PDB file of C-alpha atoms and ligand atoms in Angstrom:
ATOM      1  CA  VAL A   1       9.207  87.095  36.649  1.00 89.00           C
ATOM      2  CA  ALA A   2      12.681  88.119  35.572  1.00 88.00           C
ATOM      3  CA  VAL A   3      14.639  86.757  32.639  1.00 89.00           C
ATOM      4  CA  VAL A   4      18.399  86.446  32.970  1.00 89.00           C
ATOM      5  CA  GLY A   5      21.112  84.941  30.822  1.00 88.00           C
ATOM      6  CA  ARG A   6      24.207  85.864  28.931  1.00 85.00           C
ATOM      7  CA  SER A   7      24.123  88.112  25.908  1.00 82.00           C
ATOM      8  CA  ASN A   8      22.728  86.407  22.807  1.00 88.00           C
ATOM      9  CA  VAL A   9      21.155  83.511  24.698  1.00 93.00           C
ATOM     10  CA  GLY A  10      17.737  84.593  23.403  1.00 92.00           C
ATOM     11  CA  LYS A  11      16.161  86.699  26.171  1.00 89.00           C
ATOM     12  CA  SER A  12      14.527  89.320  23.956  1.00 86.00           C
ATOM     13  CA  SER A  13      13.298  86.698  21.497  1.00 92.00           C
ATOM     14  CA  LEU A  14      11.739  84.701  24.320  1.00 93.00           C
ATOM     15  CA  LEU A  15      10.014  87.784  25.719  1.00 89.00           C
ATOM     16  CA  ASN A  16       8.597  88.628  22.320  1.00 89.00           C
ATOM     17  CA  ALA A  17       7.372  85.049  21.888  1.00 93.00           C
ATOM     18  CA  LEU A  18       5.760  85.000  25.344  1.00 90.00           C
ATOM     19  CA  ALA A  19       4.079  88.339  24.740  1.00 85.00           C
ATOM     20  CA  LYS A  20       3.174  87.333  21.170  1.00 85.00           C
ATOM     21  CA  ARG A  21       4.511  90.676  20.024  1.00 78.00           C
ATOM     22  CA  PRO A  22       7.484  90.305  17.703  1.00 75.00           C
ATOM     23  CA  LYS A  23       8.904  93.766  18.328  1.00 75.00           C
ATOM     24  CA  LEU A  24       8.251  94.234  22.034  1.00 73.00           C
ATOM     25  CA  ALA A  25      11.795  93.657  23.233  1.00 71.00           C
ATOM     26  CA  HIS A  26      14.656  94.695  21.041  1.00 68.00           C
ATOM     27  CA  VAL A  27      16.191  91.632  19.401  1.00 64.00           C
ATOM     28  CA  SER A  28      19.753  92.396  18.587  1.00 59.00           C
ATOM     29  CA  LYS A  29      22.402  90.603  16.689  1.00 56.00           C
ATOM     30  CA  THR A  30      24.966  92.697  18.543  1.00 58.00           C
ATOM     31  CA  PRO A  31      25.511  91.321  22.044  1.00 58.00           C
ATOM     32  CA  GLY A  32      25.499  93.722  24.968  1.00 55.00           C
ATOM     33  CA  ARG A  33      23.062  96.302  23.684  1.00 54.00           C
ATOM     34  CA  THR A  34      20.459  95.683  26.318  1.00 57.00           C
ATOM     35  CA  GLN A  35      22.162  97.556  29.113  1.00 64.00           C
ATOM     36  CA  LEU A  36      19.224  98.355  31.328  1.00 68.00           C
ATOM     37  CA  LEU A  37      16.565  96.503  33.234  1.00 72.00           C
ATOM     38  CA  ASN A  38      13.652  96.614  30.812  1.00 74.00           C
ATOM     39  CA  CYS A  39      10.170  96.163  32.246  1.00 78.00           C
ATOM     40  CA  PHE A  40       7.282  95.072  30.038  1.00 78.00           C
ATOM     41  CA  ALA A  41       3.718  95.379  31.277  1.00 80.00           C
ATOM     42  CA  LEU A  42       1.589  92.646  29.748  1.00 77.00           C
ATOM     43  CA  ASP A  43      -2.142  92.841  29.093  1.00 77.00           C
ATOM     44  CA  ASP A  44      -3.010  90.612  32.048  1.00 77.00           C
ATOM     45  CA  GLY A  45      -1.352  92.975  34.521  1.00 78.00           C
ATOM     46  CA  THR A  46       1.877  91.024  34.967  1.00 78.00           C
ATOM     47  CA  THR A  47       5.297  92.487  34.386  1.00 80.00           C
ATOM     48  CA  VAL A  48       8.228  90.745  32.763  1.00 78.00           C
ATOM     49  CA  VAL A  49      11.706  92.160  33.310  1.00 77.00           C
ATOM     50  CA  ASP A  50      14.463  91.718  30.753  1.00 75.00           C
ATOM     51  CA  CYS A  51      17.838  91.874  32.493  1.00 72.00           C
ATOM     52  CA  PRO A  52      21.032  92.857  30.714  1.00 67.00           C
ATOM     53  CA  GLY A  53      23.062  89.943  29.408  1.00 65.00           C
ATOM     54  CA  TYR A  54      26.104  89.194  31.476  1.00 62.00           C
ATOM     55  CA  GLY A  55      29.496  88.218  30.225  1.00 56.00           C
ATOM     56  CA  TYR A  56      29.818  90.517  27.266  1.00 50.00           C
ATOM     57  CA  ALA A  57      33.561  90.973  26.904  1.00 46.00           C
ATOM     58  CA  ALA A  58      33.582  94.166  24.833  1.00 51.00           C
ATOM     59  CA  VAL A  59      32.286  96.454  27.569  1.00 56.00           C
ATOM     60  CA  SER A  60      34.659  97.838  30.174  1.00 64.00           C
ATOM     61  CA  LYS A  61      35.296  95.953  33.394  1.00 66.00           C
ATOM     62  CA  GLN A  62      33.936  98.901  35.308  1.00 68.00           C
ATOM     63  CA  LYS A  63      30.678  98.848  33.377  1.00 62.00           C
ATOM     64  CA  ARG A  64      30.367  95.108  33.761  1.00 62.00           C
ATOM     65  CA  GLY A  65      30.762  95.623  37.493  1.00 70.00           C
ATOM     66  CA  SER A  66      27.965  98.167  37.646  1.00 71.00           C
ATOM     67  CA  TRP A  67      25.621  95.964  35.577  1.00 68.00           C
ATOM     68  CA  GLN A  68      26.305  93.052  37.832  1.00 75.00           C
ATOM     69  CA  HIS A  69      25.656  95.210  40.846  1.00 79.00           C
ATOM     70  CA  MET A  70      22.359  96.404  39.391  1.00 79.00           C
ATOM     71  CA  ILE A  71      21.142  92.926  38.453  1.00 81.00           C
ATOM     72  CA  GLU A  72      22.206  91.315  41.703  1.00 86.00           C
ATOM     73  CA  GLY A  73      20.626  94.085  43.737  1.00 89.00           C
ATOM     74  CA  TYR A  74      17.424  93.733  41.790  1.00 88.00           C
ATOM     75  CA  LEU A  75      17.228  89.949  41.989  1.00 90.00           C
ATOM     76  CA  LEU A  76      18.040  89.915  45.707  1.00 93.00           C
ATOM     77  CA  GLY A  77      15.875  92.856  46.701  1.00 93.00           C
ATOM     78  CA  ARG A  78      12.757  92.682  44.597  1.00 90.00           C
ATOM     79  CA  GLU A  79      10.173  91.063  46.847  1.00 90.00           C
ATOM     80  CA  GLN A  80       7.571  90.729  44.100  1.00 89.00           C
ATOM     81  CA  LEU A  81       9.772  88.404  42.036  1.00 91.00           C
ATOM     82  CA  ARG A  82       8.157  84.988  41.841  1.00 92.00           C
ATOM     83  CA  ARG A  83      10.674  83.263  39.584  1.00 94.00           C
ATOM     84  CA  ILE A  84      13.918  84.013  37.862  1.00 94.00           C
ATOM     85  CA  LEU A  85      14.067  82.385  34.459  1.00 95.00           C
ATOM     86  CA  VAL A  86      17.700  81.430  33.950  1.00 95.00           C
ATOM     87  CA  LEU A  87      18.279  80.999  30.241  1.00 96.00           C
ATOM     88  CA  VAL A  88      20.951  78.698  28.856  1.00 97.00           C
ATOM     89  CA  ASP A  89      21.615  78.189  25.173  1.00 98.00           C
ATOM     90  CA  GLY A  90      20.242  74.783  24.195  1.00 98.00           C
ATOM     91  CA  GLU A  91      22.480  74.661  21.173  1.00 97.00           C
ATOM     92  CA  ILE A  92      25.791  75.163  22.974  1.00 95.00           C
ATOM     93  CA  GLY A  93      24.852  74.136  26.505  1.00 96.00           C
ATOM     94  CA  PRO A  94      25.587  75.991  29.735  1.00 96.00           C
ATOM     95  CA  THR A  95      28.704  78.142  29.853  1.00 93.00           C
ATOM     96  CA  ASP A  96      30.883  78.617  32.929  1.00 91.00           C
ATOM     97  CA  LEU A  97      29.191  81.973  33.493  1.00 86.00           C
ATOM     98  CA  ASP A  98      25.769  80.327  33.365  1.00 91.00           C
ATOM     99  CA  LEU A  99      26.914  77.835  35.985  1.00 93.00           C
ATOM    100  CA  MET A 100      28.258  80.647  38.163  1.00 89.00           C
ATOM    101  CA  LEU A 101      24.934  82.444  37.927  1.00 89.00           C
ATOM    102  CA  LEU A 102      23.075  79.269  38.903  1.00 93.00           C
ATOM    103  CA  GLU A 103      25.397  78.736  41.837  1.00 92.00           C
ATOM    104  CA  TRP A 104      24.803  82.313  42.942  1.00 90.00           C
ATOM    105  CA  THR A 105      21.004  81.928  42.797  1.00 92.00           C
ATOM    106  CA  ARG A 106      21.252  78.749  44.871  1.00 93.00           C
ATOM    107  CA  ALA A 107      23.585  80.312  47.405  1.00 92.00           C
ATOM    108  CA  ASN A 108      21.043  83.114  47.818  1.00 92.00           C
ATOM    109  CA  ASP A 109      18.054  80.804  47.908  1.00 94.00           C
ATOM    110  CA  LEU A 110      16.364  82.473  44.934  1.00 95.00           C
ATOM    111  CA  PRO A 111      13.525  80.699  43.101  1.00 95.00           C
ATOM    112  CA  ILE A 112      14.658  79.843  39.582  1.00 96.00           C
ATOM    113  CA  ALA A 113      13.419  77.961  36.572  1.00 97.00           C
ATOM    114  CA  LEU A 114      15.888  76.634  34.037  1.00 98.00           C
ATOM    115  CA  VAL A 115      14.954  77.501  30.474  1.00 98.00           C
ATOM    116  CA  ALA A 116      16.988  76.213  27.542  1.00 98.00           C
ATOM    117  CA  THR A 117      16.674  78.230  24.317  1.00 98.00           C
ATOM    118  CA  LYS A 118      17.040  77.555  20.581  1.00 98.00           C
ATOM    119  CA  HIS A 119      15.387  74.119  20.536  1.00 98.00           C
ATOM    120  CA  ASP A 120      15.133  74.375  16.739  1.00 98.00           C
ATOM    121  CA  LYS A 121      18.903  74.582  16.394  1.00 98.00           C
ATOM    122  CA  VAL A 122      19.503  71.063  17.713  1.00 98.00           C
ATOM    123  CA  LYS A 123      18.735  68.082  15.488  1.00 98.00           C
ATOM    124  CA  ALA A 124      15.726  66.092  16.643  1.00 98.00           C
ATOM    125  CA  ALA A 125      17.811  62.927  17.118  1.00 98.00           C
ATOM    126  CA  ARG A 126      20.128  64.731  19.540  1.00 97.00           C
ATOM    127  CA  ARG A 127      17.582  66.558  21.651  1.00 98.00           C
ATOM    128  CA  ASP A 128      17.020  63.965  24.372  1.00 97.00           C
ATOM    129  CA  ARG A 129      20.698  63.590  24.982  1.00 97.00           C
ATOM    130  CA  ARG A 130      21.283  67.340  24.918  1.00 97.00           C
ATOM    131  CA  LYS A 131      18.513  67.896  27.418  1.00 98.00           C
ATOM    132  CA  ARG A 132      20.025  65.336  29.779  1.00 98.00           C
ATOM    133  CA  GLU A 133      23.453  66.939  29.404  1.00 98.00           C
ATOM    134  CA  VAL A 134      22.115  70.431  30.107  1.00 98.00           C
ATOM    135  CA  ALA A 135      20.205  69.161  33.137  1.00 98.00           C
ATOM    136  CA  GLU A 136      23.163  67.274  34.523  1.00 98.00           C
ATOM    137  CA  ARG A 137      25.582  70.174  34.134  1.00 97.00           C
ATOM    138  CA  CYS A 138      23.092  72.544  35.730  1.00 97.00           C
ATOM    139  CA  GLY A 139      22.313  70.171  38.590  1.00 96.00           C
ATOM    140  CA  VAL A 140      18.601  69.711  37.867  1.00 96.00           C
ATOM    141  CA  GLU A 141      16.419  66.857  36.587  1.00 97.00           C
ATOM    142  CA  PRO A 142      15.788  66.730  32.816  1.00 97.00           C
ATOM    143  CA  ARG A 143      12.060  67.224  33.451  1.00 97.00           C
ATOM    144  CA  ASP A 144      12.887  70.547  35.095  1.00 96.00           C
ATOM    145  CA  VAL A 145      14.459  71.952  31.943  1.00 98.00           C
ATOM    146  CA  VAL A 146      11.924  73.899  29.891  1.00 98.00           C
ATOM    147  CA  TRP A 147      13.279  73.846  26.360  1.00 98.00           C
ATOM    148  CA  VAL A 148      11.891  76.498  24.066  1.00 98.00           C
ATOM    149  CA  SER A 149      12.297  77.826  20.581  1.00 98.00           C
ATOM    150  CA  ALA A 150      11.253  81.425  20.189  1.00 97.00           C
ATOM    151  CA  ALA A 151      11.802  81.035  16.464  1.00 97.00           C
ATOM    152  CA  LYS A 152       9.476  78.049  16.073  1.00 98.00           C
ATOM    153  CA  GLY A 153       7.171  78.583  19.029  1.00 97.00           C
ATOM    154  CA  VAL A 154       8.210  75.339  20.738  1.00 98.00           C
ATOM    155  CA  GLY A 155       7.511  75.232  24.471  1.00 98.00           C
ATOM    156  CA  ILE A 156       6.230  78.817  24.608  1.00 96.00           C
ATOM    157  CA  ASP A 157       2.674  77.938  25.644  1.00 95.00           C
ATOM    158  CA  ARG A 158       3.990  75.509  28.258  1.00 96.00           C
ATOM    159  CA  LEU A 159       6.282  78.167  29.691  1.00 95.00           C
ATOM    160  CA  ALA A 160       3.444  80.709  29.667  1.00 93.00           C
ATOM    161  CA  ASP A 161       1.309  78.205  31.636  1.00 93.00           C
ATOM    162  CA  LEU A 162       4.110  77.657  34.120  1.00 95.00           C
ATOM    163  CA  ILE A 163       4.523  81.426  34.550  1.00 92.00           C
ATOM    164  CA  ARG A 164       0.809  81.861  35.155  1.00 89.00           C
ATOM    165  CA  GLY A 165       1.023  79.132  37.783  1.00 92.00           C
ATOM    166  CA  TRP A 166       3.976  80.776  39.542  1.00 91.00           C
ATOM    167  CA  LEU A 167       2.245  84.145  39.528  1.00 88.00           C
ATOM    168  CA  ALA A 168      -0.854  82.575  41.057  1.00 88.00           C
ATOM    169  CA  GLU A 169       1.139  80.982  43.919  1.00 86.00           C
ATOM    170  CA  ARG A 170       0.751  82.600  47.271  1.00 72.00           C
TER     171      ARG A 170
HETATM  172  P1  GDP B 201      19.502  88.342  24.002  1.00 81.48           P
HETATM  173  O1  GDP B 201      20.774  89.073  23.762  1.00 81.48           O
HETATM  174  O2  GDP B 201      19.662  87.329  25.095  1.00 81.48           O
HETATM  175  O3  GDP B 201      18.301  89.224  24.201  1.00 81.48           O
HETATM  176  O4  GDP B 201      19.229  87.444  22.676  1.00 81.48           O
HETATM  177  P2  GDP B 201      18.295  87.785  21.406  1.00 81.48           P
HETATM  178  O5  GDP B 201      16.872  87.480  21.695  1.00 81.48           O
HETATM  179  O6  GDP B 201      18.646  89.128  20.882  1.00 81.48           O
HETATM  180  O7  GDP B 201      18.793  86.620  20.407  1.00 81.48           O
HETATM  181  C1  GDP B 201      20.157  86.507  20.018  1.00 81.48           C
HETATM  182  C2  GDP B 201      20.226  85.826  18.666  1.00 81.48           C
HETATM  183  O8  GDP B 201      19.737  84.494  18.762  1.00 81.48           O
HETATM  184  C3  GDP B 201      19.363  86.530  17.614  1.00 81.48           C
HETATM  185  O9  GDP B 201      20.060  86.460  16.383  1.00 81.48           O
HETATM  186  C4  GDP B 201      18.091  85.700  17.587  1.00 81.48           C
HETATM  187  O10 GDP B 201      17.433  85.755  16.350  1.00 81.48           O
HETATM  188  C5  GDP B 201      18.648  84.296  17.878  1.00 81.48           C
HETATM  189  N1  GDP B 201      17.629  83.454  18.530  1.00 81.48           N
HETATM  190  C6  GDP B 201      16.967  83.700  19.684  1.00 81.48           C
HETATM  191  N2  GDP B 201      16.097  82.717  19.976  1.00 81.48           N
HETATM  192  C7  GDP B 201      16.194  81.819  18.962  1.00 81.48           C
HETATM  193  C8  GDP B 201      15.528  80.563  18.660  1.00 81.48           C
HETATM  194  O11 GDP B 201      14.645  80.056  19.369  1.00 81.48           O
HETATM  195  N3  GDP B 201      15.944  79.918  17.537  1.00 81.48           N
HETATM  196  C9  GDP B 201      16.897  80.414  16.713  1.00 81.48           C
HETATM  197  N4  GDP B 201      17.228  79.697  15.641  1.00 81.48           N
HETATM  198  N5  GDP B 201      17.530  81.588  16.956  1.00 81.48           N
HETATM  199  C10 GDP B 201      17.180  82.278  18.062  1.00 81.48           C
END
């Protein structure tokens, strides 16, 4: 299972929450510091891969190109990948880059799951509507959006169950 999403969307925090190890992946307040594909071996023998955030403006165009090349090559070529978790920020909704990434995964027939982050940052009264908006913009059904909060632990067990299910698929 690979985790992709723009810088600061909450990839490292989600990985730490899934692994129940707060310092496993480096959580950074500075976007763009995760510049490599980081593989984490979990106790049950599965591997989670943290991909560099895309769309970080302060790195050179050339470097952005080589990141993109690395991630795309990995996502297209790695046979063992069961799902790509595409993270969108639940507080701000999908960005144009998120939508481009989704389009690219669809064009290449890659298996994705849409995960919205930062559930705790949206007021309870607005969550239903936000979820519908995120789903609509991303072209999926609201029930297919897994909305998590790494900070509060919301949705983490559900996502872990889903991941176990995907890894068990043959
Ligand atoms: P990455 O760049 O995609 O790996 O994102 P990080 O995991 O480093 O998170 C970016 C920022 O968002 C950090 O300041 C995190 O503390 C914050 N963050 C991540 N997930 C959550 C969440 O569920 N709730 C809240 N309130 N903040 C979060």
